[in-house]
mmCIF file of C-alpha atoms and ligand atoms in Angstrom:
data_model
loop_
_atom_site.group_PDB
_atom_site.id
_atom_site.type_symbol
_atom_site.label_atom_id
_atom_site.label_comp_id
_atom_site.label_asym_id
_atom_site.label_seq_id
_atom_site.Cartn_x
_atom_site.Cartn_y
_atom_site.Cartn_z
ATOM 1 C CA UNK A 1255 0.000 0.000 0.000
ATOM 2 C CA UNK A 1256 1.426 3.372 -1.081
ATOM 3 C CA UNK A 1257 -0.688 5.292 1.749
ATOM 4 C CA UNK A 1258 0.275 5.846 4.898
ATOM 5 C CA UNK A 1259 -3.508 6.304 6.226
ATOM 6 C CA UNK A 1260 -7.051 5.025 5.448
ATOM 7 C CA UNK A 1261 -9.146 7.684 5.658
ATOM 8 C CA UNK A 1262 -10.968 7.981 2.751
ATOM 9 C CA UNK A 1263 -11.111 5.127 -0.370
ATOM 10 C CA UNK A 1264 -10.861 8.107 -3.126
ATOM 11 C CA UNK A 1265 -7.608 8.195 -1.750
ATOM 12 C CA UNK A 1266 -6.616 4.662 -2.836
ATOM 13 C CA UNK A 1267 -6.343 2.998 -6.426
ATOM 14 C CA UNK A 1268 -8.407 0.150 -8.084
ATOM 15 C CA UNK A 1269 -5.281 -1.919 -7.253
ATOM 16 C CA UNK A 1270 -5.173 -0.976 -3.407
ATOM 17 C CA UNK A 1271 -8.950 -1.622 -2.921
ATOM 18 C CA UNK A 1272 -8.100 -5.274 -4.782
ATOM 19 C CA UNK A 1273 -5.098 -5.766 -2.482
ATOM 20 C CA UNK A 1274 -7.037 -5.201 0.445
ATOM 21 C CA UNK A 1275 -9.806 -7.846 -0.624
ATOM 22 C CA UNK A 1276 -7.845 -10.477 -2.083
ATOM 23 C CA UNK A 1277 -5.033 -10.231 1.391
ATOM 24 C CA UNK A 1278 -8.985 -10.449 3.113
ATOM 25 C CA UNK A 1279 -9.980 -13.489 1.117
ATOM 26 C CA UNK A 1280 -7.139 -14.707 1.760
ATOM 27 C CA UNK A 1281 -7.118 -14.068 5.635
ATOM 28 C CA UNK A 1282 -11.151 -15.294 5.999
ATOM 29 C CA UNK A 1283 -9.914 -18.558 4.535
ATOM 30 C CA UNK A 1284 -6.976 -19.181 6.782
ATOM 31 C CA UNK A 1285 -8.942 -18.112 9.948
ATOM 32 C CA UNK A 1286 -11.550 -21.134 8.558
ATOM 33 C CA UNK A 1287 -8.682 -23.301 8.451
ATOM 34 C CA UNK A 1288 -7.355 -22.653 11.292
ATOM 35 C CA UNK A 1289 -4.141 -21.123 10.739
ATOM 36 C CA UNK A 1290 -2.419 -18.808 13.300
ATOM 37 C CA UNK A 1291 -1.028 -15.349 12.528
ATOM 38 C CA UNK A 1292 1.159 -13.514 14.057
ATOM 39 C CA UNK A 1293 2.219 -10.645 11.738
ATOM 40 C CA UNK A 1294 1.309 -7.927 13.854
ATOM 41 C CA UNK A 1295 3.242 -9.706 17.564
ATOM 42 C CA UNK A 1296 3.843 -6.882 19.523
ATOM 43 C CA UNK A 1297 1.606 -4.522 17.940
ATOM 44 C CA UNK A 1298 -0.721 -2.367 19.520
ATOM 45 C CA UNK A 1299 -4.257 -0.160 17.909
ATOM 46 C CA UNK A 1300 -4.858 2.367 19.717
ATOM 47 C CA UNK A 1301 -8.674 2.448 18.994
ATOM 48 C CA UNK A 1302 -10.384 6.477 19.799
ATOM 49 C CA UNK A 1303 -14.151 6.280 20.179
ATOM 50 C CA UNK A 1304 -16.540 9.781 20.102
ATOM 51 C CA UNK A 1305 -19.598 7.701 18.972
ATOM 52 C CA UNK A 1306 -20.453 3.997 20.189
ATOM 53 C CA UNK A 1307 -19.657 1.095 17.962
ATOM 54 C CA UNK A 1308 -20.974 -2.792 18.422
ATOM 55 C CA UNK A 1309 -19.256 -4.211 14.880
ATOM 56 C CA UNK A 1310 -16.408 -2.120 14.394
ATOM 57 C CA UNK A 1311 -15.447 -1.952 18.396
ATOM 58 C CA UNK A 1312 -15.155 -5.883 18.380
ATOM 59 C CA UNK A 1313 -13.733 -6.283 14.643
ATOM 60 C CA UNK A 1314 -11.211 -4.184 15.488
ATOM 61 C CA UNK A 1315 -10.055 -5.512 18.483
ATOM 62 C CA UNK A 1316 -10.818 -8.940 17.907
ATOM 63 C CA UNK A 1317 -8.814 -8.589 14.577
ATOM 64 C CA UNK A 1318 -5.477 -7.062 16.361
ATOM 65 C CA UNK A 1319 -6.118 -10.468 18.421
ATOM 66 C CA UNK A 1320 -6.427 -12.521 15.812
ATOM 67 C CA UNK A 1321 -3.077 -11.123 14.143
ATOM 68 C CA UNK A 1322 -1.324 -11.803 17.100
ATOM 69 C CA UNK A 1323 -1.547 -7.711 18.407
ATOM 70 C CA UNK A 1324 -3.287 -6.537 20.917
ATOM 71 C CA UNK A 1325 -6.176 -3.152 20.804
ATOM 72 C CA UNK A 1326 -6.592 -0.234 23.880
ATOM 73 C CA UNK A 1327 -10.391 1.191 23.562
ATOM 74 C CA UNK A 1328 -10.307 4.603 24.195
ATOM 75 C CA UNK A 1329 -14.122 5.808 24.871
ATOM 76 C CA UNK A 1330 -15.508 8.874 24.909
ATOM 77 C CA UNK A 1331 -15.186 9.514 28.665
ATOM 78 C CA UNK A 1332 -11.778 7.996 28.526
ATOM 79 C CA UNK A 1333 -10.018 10.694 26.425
ATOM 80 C CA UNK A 1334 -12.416 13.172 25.984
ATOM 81 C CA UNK A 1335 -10.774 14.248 22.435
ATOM 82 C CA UNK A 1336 -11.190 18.044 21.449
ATOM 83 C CA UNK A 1337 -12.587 18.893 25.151
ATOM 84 C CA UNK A 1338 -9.847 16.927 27.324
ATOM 85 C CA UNK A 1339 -7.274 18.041 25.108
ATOM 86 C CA UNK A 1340 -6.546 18.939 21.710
ATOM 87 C CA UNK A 1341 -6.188 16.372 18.402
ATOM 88 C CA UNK A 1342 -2.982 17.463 17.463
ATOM 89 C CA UNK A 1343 -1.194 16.129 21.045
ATOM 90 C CA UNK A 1344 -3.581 13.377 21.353
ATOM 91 C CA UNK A 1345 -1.823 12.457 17.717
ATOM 92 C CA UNK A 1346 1.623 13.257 18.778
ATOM 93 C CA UNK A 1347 1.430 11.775 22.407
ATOM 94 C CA UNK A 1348 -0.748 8.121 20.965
ATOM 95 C CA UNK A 1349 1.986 7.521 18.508
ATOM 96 C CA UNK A 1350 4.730 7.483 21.230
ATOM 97 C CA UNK A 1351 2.952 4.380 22.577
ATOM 98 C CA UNK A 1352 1.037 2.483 20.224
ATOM 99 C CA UNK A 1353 1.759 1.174 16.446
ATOM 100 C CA UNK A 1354 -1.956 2.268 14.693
ATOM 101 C CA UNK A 1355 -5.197 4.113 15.577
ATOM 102 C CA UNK A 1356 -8.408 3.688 14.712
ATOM 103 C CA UNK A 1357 -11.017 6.613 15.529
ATOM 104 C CA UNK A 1358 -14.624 7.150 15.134
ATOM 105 C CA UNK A 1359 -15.460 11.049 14.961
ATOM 106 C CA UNK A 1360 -18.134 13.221 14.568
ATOM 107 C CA UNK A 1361 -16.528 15.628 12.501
ATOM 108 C CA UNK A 1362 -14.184 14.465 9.693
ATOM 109 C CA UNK A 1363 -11.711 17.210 10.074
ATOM 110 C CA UNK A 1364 -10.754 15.508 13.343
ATOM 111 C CA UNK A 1365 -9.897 11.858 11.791
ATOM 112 C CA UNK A 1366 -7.702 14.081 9.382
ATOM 113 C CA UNK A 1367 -5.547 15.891 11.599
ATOM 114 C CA UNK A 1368 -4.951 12.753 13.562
ATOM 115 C CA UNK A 1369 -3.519 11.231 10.848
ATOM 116 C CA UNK A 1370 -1.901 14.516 9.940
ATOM 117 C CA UNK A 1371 0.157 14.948 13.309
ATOM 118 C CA UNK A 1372 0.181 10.584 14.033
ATOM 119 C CA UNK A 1373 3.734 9.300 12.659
ATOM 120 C CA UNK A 1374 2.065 5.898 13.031
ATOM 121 C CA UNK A 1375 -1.197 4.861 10.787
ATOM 122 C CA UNK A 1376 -4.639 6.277 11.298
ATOM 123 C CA UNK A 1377 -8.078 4.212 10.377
ATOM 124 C CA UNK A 1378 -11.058 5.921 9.735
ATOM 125 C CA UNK A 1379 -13.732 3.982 11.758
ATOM 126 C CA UNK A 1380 -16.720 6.311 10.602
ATOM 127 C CA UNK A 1381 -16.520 10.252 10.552
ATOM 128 C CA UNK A 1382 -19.878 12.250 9.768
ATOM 129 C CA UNK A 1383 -18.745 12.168 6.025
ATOM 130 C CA UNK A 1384 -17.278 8.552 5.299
ATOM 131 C CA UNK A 1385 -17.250 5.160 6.544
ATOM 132 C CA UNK A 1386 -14.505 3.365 4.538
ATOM 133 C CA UNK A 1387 -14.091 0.347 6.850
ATOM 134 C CA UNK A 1388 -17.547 -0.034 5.907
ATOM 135 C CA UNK A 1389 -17.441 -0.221 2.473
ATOM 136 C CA UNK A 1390 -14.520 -2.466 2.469
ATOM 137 C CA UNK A 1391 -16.822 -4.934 4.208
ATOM 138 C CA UNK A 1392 -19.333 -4.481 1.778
ATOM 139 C CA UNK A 1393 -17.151 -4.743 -1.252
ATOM 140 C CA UNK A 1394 -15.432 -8.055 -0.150
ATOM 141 C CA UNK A 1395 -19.648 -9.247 0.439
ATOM 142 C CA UNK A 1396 -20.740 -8.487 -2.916
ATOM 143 C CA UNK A 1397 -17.198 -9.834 -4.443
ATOM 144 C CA UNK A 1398 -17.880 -12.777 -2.664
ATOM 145 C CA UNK A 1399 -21.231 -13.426 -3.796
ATOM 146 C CA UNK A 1400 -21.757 -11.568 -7.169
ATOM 147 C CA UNK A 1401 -18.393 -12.903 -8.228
ATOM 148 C CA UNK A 1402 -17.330 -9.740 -9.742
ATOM 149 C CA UNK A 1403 -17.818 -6.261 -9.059
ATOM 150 C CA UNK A 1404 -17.373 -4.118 -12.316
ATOM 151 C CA UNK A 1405 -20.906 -3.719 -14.367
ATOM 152 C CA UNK A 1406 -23.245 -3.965 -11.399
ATOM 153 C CA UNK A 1407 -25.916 -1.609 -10.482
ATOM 154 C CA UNK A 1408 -25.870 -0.604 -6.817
ATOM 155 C CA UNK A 1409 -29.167 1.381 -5.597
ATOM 156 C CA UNK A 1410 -28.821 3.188 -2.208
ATOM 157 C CA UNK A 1411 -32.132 3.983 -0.605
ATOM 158 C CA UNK A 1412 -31.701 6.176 1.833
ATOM 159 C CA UNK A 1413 -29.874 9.392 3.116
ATOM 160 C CA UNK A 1414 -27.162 11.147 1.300
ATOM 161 C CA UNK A 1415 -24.954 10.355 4.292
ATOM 162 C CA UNK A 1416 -21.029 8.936 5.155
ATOM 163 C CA UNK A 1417 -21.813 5.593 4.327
ATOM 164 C CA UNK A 1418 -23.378 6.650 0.700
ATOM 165 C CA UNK A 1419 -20.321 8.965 0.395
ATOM 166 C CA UNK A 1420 -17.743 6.318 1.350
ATOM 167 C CA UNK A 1421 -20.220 3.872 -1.367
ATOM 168 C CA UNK A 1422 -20.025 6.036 -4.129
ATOM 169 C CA UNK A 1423 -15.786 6.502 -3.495
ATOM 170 C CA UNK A 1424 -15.183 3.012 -3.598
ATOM 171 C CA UNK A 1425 -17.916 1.693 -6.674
ATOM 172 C CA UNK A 1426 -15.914 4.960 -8.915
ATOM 173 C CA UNK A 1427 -13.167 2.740 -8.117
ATOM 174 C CA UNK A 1428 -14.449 -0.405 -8.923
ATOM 175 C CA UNK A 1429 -16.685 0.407 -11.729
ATOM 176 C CA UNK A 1430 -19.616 -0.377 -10.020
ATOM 177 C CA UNK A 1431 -22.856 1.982 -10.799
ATOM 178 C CA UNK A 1432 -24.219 3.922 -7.673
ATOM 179 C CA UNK A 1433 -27.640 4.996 -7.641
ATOM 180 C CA UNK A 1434 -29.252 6.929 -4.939
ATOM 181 C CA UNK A 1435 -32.923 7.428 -3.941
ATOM 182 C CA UNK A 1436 -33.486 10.193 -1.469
ATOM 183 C CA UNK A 1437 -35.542 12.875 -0.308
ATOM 184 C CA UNK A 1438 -34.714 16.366 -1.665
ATOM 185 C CA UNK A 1439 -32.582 17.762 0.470
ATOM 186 C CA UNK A 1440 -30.727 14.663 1.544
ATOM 187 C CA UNK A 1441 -28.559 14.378 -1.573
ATOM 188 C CA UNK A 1442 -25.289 13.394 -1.386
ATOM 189 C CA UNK A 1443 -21.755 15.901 -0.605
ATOM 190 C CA UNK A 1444 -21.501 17.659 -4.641
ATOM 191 C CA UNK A 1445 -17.852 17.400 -4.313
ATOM 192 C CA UNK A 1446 -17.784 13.543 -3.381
ATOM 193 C CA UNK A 1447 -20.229 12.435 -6.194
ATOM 194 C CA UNK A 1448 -18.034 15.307 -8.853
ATOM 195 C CA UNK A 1449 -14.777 13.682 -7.746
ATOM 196 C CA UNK A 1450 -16.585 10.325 -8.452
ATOM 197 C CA UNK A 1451 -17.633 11.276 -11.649
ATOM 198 C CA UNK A 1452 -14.461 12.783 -12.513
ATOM 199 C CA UNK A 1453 -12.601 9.066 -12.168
ATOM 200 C CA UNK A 1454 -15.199 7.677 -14.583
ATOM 201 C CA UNK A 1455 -17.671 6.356 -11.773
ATOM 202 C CA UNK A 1456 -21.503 6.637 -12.670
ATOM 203 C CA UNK A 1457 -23.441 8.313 -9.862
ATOM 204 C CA UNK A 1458 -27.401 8.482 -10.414
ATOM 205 C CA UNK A 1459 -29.154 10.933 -7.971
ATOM 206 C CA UNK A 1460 -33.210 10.298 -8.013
ATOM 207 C CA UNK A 1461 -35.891 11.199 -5.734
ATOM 208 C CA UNK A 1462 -37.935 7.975 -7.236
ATOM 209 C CA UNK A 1463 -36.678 5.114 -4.933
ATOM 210 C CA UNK A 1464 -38.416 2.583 -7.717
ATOM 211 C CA UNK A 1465 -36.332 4.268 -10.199
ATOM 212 C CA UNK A 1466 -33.005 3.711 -8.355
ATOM 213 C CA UNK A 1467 -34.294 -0.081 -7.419
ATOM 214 C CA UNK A 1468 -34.962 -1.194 -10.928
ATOM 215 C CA UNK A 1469 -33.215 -4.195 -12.226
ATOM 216 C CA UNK A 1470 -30.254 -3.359 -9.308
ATOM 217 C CA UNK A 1471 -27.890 -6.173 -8.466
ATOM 218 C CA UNK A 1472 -27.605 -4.690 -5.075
ATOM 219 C CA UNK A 1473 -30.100 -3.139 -2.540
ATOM 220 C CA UNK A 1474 -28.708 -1.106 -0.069
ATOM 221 C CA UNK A 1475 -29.692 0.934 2.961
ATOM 222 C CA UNK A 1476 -28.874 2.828 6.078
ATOM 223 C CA UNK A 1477 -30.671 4.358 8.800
ATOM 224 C CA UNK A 1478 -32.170 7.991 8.367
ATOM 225 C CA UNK A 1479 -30.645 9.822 11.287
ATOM 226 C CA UNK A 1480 -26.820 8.978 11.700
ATOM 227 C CA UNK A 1481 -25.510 9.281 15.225
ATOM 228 C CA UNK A 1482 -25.041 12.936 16.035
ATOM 229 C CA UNK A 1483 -28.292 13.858 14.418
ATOM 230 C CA UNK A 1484 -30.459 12.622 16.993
ATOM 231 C CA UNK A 1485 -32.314 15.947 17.463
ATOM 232 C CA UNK A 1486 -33.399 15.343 13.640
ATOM 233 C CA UNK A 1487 -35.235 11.906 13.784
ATOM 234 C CA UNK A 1488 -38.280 13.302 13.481
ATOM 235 C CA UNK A 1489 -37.815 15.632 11.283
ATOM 236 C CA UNK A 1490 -35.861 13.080 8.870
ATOM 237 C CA UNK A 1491 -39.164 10.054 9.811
ATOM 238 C CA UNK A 1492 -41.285 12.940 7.495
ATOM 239 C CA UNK A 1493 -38.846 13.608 4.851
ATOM 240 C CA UNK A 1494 -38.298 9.993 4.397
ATOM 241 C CA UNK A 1495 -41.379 8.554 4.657
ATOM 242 C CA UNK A 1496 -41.554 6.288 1.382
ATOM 243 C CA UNK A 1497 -37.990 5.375 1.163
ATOM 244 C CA UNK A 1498 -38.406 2.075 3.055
ATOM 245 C CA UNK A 1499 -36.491 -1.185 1.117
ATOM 246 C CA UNK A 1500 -39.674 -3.589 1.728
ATOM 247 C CA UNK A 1501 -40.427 -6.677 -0.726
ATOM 248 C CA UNK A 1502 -42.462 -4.793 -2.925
ATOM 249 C CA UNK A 1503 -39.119 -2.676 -3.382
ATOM 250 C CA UNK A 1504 -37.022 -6.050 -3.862
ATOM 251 C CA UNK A 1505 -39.448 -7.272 -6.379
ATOM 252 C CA UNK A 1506 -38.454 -4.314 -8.595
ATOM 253 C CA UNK A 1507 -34.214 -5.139 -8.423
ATOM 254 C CA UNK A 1508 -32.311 -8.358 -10.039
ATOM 255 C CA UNK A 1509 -34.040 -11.116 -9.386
ATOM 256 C CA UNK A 1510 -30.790 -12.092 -7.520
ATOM 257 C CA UNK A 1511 -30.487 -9.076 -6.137
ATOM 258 C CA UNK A 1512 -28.215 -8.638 -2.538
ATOM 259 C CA UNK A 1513 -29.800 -6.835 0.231
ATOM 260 C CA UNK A 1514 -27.353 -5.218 2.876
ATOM 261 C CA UNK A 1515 -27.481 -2.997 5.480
ATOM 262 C CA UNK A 1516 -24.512 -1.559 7.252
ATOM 263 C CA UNK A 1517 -26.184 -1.900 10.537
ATOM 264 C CA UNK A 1518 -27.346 -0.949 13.615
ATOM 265 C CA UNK A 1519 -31.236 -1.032 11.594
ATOM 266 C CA UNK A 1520 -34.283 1.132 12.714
ATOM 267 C CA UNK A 1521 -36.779 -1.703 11.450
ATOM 268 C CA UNK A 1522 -39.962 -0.312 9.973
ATOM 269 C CA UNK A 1523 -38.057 3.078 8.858
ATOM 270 C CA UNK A 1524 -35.615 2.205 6.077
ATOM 271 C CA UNK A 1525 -36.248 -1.705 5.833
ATOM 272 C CA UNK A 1526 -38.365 -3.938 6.789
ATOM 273 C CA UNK A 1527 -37.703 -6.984 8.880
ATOM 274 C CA UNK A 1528 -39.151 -9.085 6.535
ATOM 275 C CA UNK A 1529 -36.943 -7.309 3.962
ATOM 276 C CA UNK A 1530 -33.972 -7.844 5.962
ATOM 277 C CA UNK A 1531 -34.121 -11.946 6.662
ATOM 278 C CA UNK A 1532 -35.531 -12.009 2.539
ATOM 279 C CA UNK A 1533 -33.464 -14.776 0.420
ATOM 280 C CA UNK A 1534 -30.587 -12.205 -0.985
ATOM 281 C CA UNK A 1535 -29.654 -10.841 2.491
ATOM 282 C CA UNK A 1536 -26.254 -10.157 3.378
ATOM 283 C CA UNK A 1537 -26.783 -8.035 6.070
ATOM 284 C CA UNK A 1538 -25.081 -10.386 8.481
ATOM 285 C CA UNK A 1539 -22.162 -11.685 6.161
ATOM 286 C CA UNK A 1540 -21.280 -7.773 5.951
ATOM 287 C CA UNK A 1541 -20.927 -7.513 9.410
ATOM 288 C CA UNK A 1542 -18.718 -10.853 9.671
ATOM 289 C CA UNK A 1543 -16.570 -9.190 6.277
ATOM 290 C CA UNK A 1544 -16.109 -6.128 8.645
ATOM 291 C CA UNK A 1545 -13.715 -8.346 10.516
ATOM 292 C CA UNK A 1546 -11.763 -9.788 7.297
ATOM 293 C CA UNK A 1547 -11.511 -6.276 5.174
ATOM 294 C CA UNK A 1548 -10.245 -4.506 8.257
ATOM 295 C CA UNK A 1549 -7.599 -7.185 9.774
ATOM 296 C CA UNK A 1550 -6.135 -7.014 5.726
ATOM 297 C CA UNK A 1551 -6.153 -3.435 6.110
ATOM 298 C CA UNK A 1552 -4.128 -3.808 9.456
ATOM 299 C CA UNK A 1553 -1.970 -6.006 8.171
ATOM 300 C CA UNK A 1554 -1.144 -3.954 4.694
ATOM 301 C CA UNK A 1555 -1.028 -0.972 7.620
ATOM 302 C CA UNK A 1556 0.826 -1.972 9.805
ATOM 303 C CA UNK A 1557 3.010 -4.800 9.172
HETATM 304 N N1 CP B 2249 -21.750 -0.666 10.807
HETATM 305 C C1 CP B 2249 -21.089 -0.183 11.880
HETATM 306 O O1 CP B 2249 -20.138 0.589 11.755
HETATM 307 O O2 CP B 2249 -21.548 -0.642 13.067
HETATM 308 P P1 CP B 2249 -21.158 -0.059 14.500
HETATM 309 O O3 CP B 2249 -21.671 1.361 14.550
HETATM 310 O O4 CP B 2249 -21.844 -0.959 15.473
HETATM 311 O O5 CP B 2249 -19.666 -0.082 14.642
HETATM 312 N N1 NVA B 2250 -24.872 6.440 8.939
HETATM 313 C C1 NVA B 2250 -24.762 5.729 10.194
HETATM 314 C C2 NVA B 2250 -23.858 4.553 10.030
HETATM 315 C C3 NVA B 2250 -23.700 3.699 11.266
HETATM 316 C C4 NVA B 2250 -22.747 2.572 11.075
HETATM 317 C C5 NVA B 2250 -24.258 6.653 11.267
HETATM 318 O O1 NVA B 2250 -23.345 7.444 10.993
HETATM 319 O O2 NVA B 2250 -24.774 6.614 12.383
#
């Protein structure tokens, strides 16, 4: 890997995003086999939380485990980053001790200056603007089970939010089509779907979530209010009322068509249960992939 960071996936190549899932393949295998790693012995991920986390809390640390390292949760009460003191020392001071670190932030421009001041490697676990861990979960799932990535049709029903943004990075990369549905209003950031565009990706913004649905290979949603925009879940129940992935939704997509979810779900908002256990779920192999895609990008990391 030529970067130092992972903070964004516009920020690596087609061949970096393949590195990462073929070392994952690769790594998911041996793990089923039963083969021990220890590439990162010694090694310790410093992991900075301002939000809570369930999958990428335990993937991450469970991974470091798994390669033979060893992960330090830092919670919001623990640190207190930006109040306690400032990002730039937190940076400094973390990379005297520890050999990575993974943080979740509200606001991106914080994940960004730790990796600006860090001398050792910074992971973006989920910002307000991107979720690439997420995506790298994702794209190993669909690789998986579609085979192939380039040529399909990806519709995103939902909110123009970090995991669409961090979506329509890495399918520009791949050459996977990204669709959204969404509420005016909720589009996604104009310079993430320009850049996008810009590296030959197709990015399709409707307000019709049938439209977007139509003869996709891959159904996709998240929930309407991200964390941090609590005081907007009603506001956002309104606006979005309509843009729930039910089966009458799945009957319009590829027969064959995936259905994922990033997870934690609001069910009976964005997707239905029903929906969510249908035959082409992957909801819960994404969640497992979390684990895989992010112990490859350790490894490439921090190795
Ligand atoms: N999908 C995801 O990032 O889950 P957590 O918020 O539980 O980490
Ligand atoms: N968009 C959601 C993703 C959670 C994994 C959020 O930011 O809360």
């Amino acid at each position: 890997m030529r970067v130092k960071d992972l903070i964004s996936l516009a920020e690596l190549s087609t061949e970096e995003i393949y590195e990462i899932l073929e070392t994952a393949r690769n790594l998911k295998l041996e793990l089923r086999a039963g083969v021990k790693h220890e590439m990162l012995a010694g090694k310790t991920l410093g992991m900075v939380f301002q939000k809570p986390s369930l999958r990428t809390r335990v993937s991450f640390e469970t991974g470091m485990t798994q390669l033979g390292g060893h992960a330090i949760y830092l919670g919001p009460e623990d640190i207190k980053l930006g109040k306690r003191e400032m990002t730039e020392d937190i940076a400094i001071v973390l990379s005297r001790y520890v050999d990575g670190i993974m943080a979740r932030v509200f606001e991106h421009k914080t994940v960004e200056d730790l990796a600006k001041y860090a001398t050792v490697p910074v992971i973006n676990g989920l910002s307000d603007l991107l979720h690439p861990c997420q995506i790298m979960g994702d794209l190993l799932t669909i690789w998986e089970k579609k085979r192939t990535l380039e040529g399909l049709k990806l519709a995103f029903i939902g909110d123009g939010n970090n995991v669409a943004h961090s979506l329509i990075n890495g399918c520009a990369r791949v050459g996977m089509e990204f669709r959204i549905a969404c509420p005016t209003g909720y589009e996604p950031d104009e310079g993430i779907v320009a850049a996008a565009r810009k590296i030959g990706g197709s990015v399709v913004i409707t307000h019709d979530p049938k439209e977007a649905a139509a003869g996709a290979d891959v159904l996709y949603t998240d929930v309407w209010a991200s964390m941090g925009e609590e005081d907007k879940a009603e506001l956002k129940k309104h606006a979005f009322t309509g843009f729930t992935v039910d089966e009458d939704l799945l009957d319009r997509a590829d027969p064959d068509a995936l259905v994922m979810h990033c997870l934690p779900a609001h069910y009976g908002e964005e997707i239905t249960y029903e929906a969510s256990r249908s035959e082409g779920s992957a909801i819960f192999d994404q969640a497992e992939n979390r684990l895989h895609a992010q112990k490859a990008v350790l490894a490439l990391l921090m190795s």
